[in-house]
Every structure is written in C-alpha cells, then in structure tokens.
Tab-separated table of N, CA and C in Angstrom:
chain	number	residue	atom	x	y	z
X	1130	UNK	N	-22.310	26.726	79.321
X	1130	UNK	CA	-23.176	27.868	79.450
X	1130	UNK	C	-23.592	28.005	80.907
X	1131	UNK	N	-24.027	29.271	80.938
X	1131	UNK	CA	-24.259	29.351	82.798
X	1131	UNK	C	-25.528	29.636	82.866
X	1132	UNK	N	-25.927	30.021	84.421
X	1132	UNK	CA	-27.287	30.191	84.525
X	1132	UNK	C	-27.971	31.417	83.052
X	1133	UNK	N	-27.534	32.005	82.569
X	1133	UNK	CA	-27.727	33.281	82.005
X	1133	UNK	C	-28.137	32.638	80.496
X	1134	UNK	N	-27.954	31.242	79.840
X	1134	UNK	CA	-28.337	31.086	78.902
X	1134	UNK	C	-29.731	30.143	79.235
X	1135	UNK	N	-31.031	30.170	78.367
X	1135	UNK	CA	-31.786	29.789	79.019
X	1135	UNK	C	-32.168	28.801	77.449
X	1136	UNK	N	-32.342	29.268	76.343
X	1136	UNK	CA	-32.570	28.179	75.263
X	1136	UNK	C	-31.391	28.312	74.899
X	1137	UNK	N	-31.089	26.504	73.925
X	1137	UNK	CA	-30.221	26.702	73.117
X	1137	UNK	C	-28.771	27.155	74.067
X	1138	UNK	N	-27.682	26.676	72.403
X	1138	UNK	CA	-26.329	26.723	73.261
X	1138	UNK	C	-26.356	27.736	71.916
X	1139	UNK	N	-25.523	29.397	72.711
X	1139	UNK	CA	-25.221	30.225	71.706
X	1139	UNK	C	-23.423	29.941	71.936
X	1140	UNK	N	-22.716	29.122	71.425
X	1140	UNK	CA	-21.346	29.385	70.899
X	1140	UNK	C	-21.118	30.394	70.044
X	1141	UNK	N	-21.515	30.839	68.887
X	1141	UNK	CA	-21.309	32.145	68.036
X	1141	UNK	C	-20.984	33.236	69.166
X	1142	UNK	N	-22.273	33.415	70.031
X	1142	UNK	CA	-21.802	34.682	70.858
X	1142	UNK	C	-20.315	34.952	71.801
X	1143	UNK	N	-20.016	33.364	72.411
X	1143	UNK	CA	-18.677	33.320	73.035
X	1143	UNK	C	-17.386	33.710	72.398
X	1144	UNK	N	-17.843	33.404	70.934
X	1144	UNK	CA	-16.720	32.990	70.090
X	1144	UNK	C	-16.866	34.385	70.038
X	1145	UNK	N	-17.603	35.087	69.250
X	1145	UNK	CA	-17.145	36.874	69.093
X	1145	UNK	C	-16.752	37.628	70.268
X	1146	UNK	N	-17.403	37.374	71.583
X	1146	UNK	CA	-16.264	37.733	72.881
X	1146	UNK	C	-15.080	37.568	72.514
X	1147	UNK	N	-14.468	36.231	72.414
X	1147	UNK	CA	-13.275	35.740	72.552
X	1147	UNK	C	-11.833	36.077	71.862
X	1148	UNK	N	-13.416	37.208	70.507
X	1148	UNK	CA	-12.557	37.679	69.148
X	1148	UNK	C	-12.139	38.989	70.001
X	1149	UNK	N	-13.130	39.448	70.948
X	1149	UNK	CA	-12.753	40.734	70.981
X	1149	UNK	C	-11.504	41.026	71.631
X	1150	UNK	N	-10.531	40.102	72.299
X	1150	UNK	CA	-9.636	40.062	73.105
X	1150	UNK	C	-8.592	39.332	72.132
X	1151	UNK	N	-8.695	38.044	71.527
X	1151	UNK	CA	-7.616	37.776	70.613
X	1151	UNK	C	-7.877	37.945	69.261
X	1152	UNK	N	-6.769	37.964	68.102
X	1152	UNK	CA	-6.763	37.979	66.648
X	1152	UNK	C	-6.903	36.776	66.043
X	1153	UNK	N	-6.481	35.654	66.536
X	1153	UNK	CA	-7.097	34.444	65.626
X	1153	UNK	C	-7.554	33.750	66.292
X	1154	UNK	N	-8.540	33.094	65.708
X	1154	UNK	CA	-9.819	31.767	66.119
X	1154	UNK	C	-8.707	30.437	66.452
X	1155	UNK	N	-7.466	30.625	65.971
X	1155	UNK	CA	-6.713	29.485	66.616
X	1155	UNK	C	-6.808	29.590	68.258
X	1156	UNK	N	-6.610	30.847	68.360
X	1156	UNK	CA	-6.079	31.305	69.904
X	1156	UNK	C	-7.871	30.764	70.449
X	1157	UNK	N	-8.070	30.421	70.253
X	1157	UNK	CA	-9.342	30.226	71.489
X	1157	UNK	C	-10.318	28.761	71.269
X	1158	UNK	N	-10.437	28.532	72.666
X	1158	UNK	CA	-10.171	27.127	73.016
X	1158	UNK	C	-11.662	26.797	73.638
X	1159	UNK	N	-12.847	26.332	72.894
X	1159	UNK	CA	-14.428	25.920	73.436
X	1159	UNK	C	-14.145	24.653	74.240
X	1160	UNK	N	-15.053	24.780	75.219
X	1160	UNK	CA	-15.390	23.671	76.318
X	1160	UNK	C	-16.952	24.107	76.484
X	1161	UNK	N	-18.243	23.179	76.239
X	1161	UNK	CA	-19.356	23.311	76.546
X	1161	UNK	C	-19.789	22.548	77.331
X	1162	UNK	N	-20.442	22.738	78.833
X	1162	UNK	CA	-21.281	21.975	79.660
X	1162	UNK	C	-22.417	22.639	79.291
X	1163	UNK	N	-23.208	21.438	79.329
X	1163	UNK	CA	-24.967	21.733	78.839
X	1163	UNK	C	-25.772	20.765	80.639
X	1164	UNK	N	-25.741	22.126	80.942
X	1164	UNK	CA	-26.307	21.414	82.349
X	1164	UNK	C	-27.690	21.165	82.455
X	1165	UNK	N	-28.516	19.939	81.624
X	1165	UNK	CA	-29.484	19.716	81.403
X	1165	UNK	C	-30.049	18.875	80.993
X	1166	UNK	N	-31.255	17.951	80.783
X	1166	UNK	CA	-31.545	16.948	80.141
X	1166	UNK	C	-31.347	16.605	78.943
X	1167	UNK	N	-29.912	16.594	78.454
X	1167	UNK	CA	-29.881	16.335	77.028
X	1167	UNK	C	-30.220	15.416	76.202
X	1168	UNK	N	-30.700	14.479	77.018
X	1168	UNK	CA	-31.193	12.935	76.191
X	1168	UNK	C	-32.311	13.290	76.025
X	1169	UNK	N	-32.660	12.695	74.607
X	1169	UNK	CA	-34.130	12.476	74.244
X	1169	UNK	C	-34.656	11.318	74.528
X	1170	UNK	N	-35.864	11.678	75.570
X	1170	UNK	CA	-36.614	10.075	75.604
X	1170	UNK	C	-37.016	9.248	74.481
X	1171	UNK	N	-37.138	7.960	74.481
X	1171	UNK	CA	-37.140	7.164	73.323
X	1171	UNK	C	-38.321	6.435	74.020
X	1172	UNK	N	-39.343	6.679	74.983
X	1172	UNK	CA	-40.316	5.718	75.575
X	1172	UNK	C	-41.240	6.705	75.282
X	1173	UNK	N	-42.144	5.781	75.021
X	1173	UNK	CA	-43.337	6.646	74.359
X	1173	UNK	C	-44.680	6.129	75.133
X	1174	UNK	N	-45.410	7.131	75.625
X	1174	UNK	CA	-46.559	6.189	76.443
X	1174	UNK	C	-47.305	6.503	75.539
X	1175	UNK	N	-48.770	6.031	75.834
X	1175	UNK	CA	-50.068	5.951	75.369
X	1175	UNK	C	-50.643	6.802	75.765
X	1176	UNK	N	-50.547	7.991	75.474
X	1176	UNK	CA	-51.476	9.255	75.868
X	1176	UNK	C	-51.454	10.251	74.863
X	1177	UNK	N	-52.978	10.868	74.688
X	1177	UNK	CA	-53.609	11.216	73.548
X	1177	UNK	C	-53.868	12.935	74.122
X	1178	UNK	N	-53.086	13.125	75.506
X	1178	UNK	CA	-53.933	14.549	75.918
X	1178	UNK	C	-52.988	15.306	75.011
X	1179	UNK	N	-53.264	16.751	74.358
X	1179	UNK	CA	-52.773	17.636	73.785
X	1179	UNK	C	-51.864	18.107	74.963
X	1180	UNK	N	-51.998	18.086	76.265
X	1180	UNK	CA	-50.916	18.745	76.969
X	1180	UNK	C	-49.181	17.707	76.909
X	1181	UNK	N	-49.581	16.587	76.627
X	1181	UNK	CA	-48.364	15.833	76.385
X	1181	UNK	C	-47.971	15.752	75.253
X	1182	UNK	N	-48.700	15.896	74.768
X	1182	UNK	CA	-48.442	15.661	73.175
X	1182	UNK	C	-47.297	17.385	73.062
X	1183	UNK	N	-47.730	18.256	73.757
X	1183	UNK	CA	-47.372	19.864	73.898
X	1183	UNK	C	-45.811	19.440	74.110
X	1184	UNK	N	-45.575	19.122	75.680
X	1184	UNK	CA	-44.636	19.010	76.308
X	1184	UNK	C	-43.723	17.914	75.203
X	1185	UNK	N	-44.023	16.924	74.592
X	1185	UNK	CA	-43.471	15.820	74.140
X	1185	UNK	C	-42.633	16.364	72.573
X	1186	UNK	N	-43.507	17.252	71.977
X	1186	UNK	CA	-43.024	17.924	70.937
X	1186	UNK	C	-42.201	19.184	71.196
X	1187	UNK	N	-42.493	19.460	72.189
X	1187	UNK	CA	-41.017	21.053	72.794
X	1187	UNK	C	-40.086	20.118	72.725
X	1188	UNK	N	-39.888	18.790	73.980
X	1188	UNK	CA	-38.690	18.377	74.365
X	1188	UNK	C	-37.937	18.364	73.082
X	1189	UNK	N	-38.418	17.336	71.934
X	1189	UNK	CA	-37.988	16.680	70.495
X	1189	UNK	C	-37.382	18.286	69.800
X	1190	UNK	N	-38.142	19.321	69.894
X	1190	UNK	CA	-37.432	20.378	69.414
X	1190	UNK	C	-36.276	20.937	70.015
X	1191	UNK	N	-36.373	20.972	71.518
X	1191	UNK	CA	-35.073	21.435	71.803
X	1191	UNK	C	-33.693	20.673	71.886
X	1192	UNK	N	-34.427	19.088	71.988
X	1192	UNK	CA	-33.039	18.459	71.537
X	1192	UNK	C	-32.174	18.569	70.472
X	1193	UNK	N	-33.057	18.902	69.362
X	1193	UNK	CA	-32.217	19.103	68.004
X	1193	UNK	C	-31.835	20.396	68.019
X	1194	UNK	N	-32.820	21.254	68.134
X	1194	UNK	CA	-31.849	22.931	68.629
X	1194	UNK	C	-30.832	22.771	69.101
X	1195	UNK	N	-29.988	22.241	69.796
X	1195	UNK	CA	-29.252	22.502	70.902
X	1195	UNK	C	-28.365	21.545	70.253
X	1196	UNK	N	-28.529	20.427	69.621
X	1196	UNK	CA	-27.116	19.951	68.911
X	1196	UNK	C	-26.871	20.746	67.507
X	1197	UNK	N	-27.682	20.638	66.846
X	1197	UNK	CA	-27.298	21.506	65.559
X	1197	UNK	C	-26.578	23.182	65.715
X	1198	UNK	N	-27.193	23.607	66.928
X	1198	UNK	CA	-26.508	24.791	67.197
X	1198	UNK	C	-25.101	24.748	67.502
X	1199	UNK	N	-24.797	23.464	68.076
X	1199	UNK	CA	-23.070	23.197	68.171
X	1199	UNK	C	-22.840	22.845	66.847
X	1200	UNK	N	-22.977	21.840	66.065
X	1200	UNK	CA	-22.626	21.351	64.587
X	1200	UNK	C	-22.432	22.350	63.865
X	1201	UNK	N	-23.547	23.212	63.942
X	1201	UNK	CA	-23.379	24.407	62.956
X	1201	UNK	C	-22.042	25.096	63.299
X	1202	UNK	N	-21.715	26.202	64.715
X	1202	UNK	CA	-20.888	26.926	64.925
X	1202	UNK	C	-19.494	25.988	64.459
X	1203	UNK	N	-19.618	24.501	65.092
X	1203	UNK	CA	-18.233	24.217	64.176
X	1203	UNK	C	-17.573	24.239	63.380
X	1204	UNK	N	-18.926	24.289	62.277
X	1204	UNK	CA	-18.718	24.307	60.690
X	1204	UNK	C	-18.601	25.765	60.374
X	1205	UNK	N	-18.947	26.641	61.051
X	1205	UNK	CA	-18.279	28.442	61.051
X	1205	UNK	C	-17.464	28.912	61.501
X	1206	UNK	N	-17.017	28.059	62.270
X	1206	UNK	CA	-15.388	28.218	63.048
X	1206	UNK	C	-14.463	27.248	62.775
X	1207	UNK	N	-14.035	26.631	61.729
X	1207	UNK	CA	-13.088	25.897	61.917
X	1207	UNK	C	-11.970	25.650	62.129
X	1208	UNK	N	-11.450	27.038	62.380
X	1208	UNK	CA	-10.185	27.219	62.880
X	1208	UNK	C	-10.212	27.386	64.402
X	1209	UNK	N	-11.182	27.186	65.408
X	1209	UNK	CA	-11.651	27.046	67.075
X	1209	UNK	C	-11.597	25.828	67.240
X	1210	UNK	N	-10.585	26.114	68.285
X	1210	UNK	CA	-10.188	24.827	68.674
X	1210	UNK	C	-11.503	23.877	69.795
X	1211	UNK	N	-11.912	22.802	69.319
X	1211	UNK	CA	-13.302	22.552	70.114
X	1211	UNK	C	-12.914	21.206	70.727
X	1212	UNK	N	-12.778	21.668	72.515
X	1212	UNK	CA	-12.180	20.680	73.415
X	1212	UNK	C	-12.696	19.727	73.862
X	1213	UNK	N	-14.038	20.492	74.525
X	1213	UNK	CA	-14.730	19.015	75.243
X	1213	UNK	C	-15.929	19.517	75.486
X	1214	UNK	N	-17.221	18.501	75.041
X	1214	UNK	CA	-18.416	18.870	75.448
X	1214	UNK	C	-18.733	18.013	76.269
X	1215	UNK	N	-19.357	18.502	77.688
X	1215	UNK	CA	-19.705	17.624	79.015
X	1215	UNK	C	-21.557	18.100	79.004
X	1216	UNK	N	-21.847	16.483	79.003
X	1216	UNK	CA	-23.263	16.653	79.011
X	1216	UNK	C	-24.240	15.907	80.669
X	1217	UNK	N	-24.753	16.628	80.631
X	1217	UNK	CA	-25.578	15.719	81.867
X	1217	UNK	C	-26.673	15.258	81.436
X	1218	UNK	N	-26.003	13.744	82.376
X	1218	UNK	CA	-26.605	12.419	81.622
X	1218	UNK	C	-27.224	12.357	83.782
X	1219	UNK	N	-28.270	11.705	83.928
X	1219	UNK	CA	-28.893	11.554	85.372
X	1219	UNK	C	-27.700	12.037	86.483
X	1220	UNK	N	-28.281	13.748	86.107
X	1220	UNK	CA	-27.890	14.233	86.820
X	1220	UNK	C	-26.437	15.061	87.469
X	1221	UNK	N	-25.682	13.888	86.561
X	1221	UNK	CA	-24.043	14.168	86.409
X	1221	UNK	C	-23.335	14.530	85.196
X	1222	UNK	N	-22.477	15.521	84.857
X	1222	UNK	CA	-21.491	15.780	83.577
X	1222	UNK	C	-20.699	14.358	83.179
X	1223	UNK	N	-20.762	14.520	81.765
X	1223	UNK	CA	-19.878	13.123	81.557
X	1223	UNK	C	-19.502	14.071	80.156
X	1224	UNK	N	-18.265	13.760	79.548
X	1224	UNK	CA	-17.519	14.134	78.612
X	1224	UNK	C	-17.239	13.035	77.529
C-alpha cells in the first residue's frame, strides 16, 4: 500500500482494479508491503493514565484490523494468486 492508504490494508479494492483490466482472478498476482509498525508490543508497563491505556488499546486494534483484513480477502479470492507479504519489522521490509 502507498502513502494514500492510511488505516488498514484494503486488498478487495486492488483486487477489483485489477478485475477491471483482466477476466480472471488467476491473472493477478498480490504483493503487500505494510510500511509500518506491524508488531504488537508484548511489554506492558505499569501505567494507569487513560491516555495510555487510549493509545495501548488503538495499537491492539489495529494490529488485528490489518491482519484479518488480509486473511479475510484471501478467503474471497481464492483463485489470486498471493505472492509475498513484506512487513516492517525496526524499520526495514522483511518477507
């Protein structure tokens, strides 16, 4: 996804582009970079302010947004061919 997607990975939307130019979902070939903190922290401090607690419960939501939104489109496309997802892990893509 590029600068232009801001939540969430929309694959559905690529994939109906992709329809509009070819006839079968064979013919088209996903590669997703998610240029972003995709790990969920697993360290948990000791702080009780509602502003972390804020920030701490977005992160936990958008991590699962953002994989289930791939899981899902797979399971609606299964005839798309799904190549390689490159995630950034500190800072760098890794596949």
């Amino acid at each position: 996804m590029d600068g232009g997607t801001i939540y969430n990975v929309d694959v559905t939307s690529a994939i109906e582009q992709c329809r509009e130019v070819v006839d079968d979902d064979a013919d088209i070939i996903v590669d997703i970079a998610i240029c972003d903190n995709y790990e969920l922290s697993t360290k948990t401090k000791k702080n009780k302010t509602a502003l972390f607690n804020y920030f701490r419960s977005h992160s936990i939501k958008n991590y699962y947004n953002s994989s289930n939104m791939i899981a899902d489109a797979k399971r609606a496309h299964p005839n798309v061919q799904w190549r390689s997802l490159f995630v950034e892990k500190n800072g760098k893509l890794s596949g």
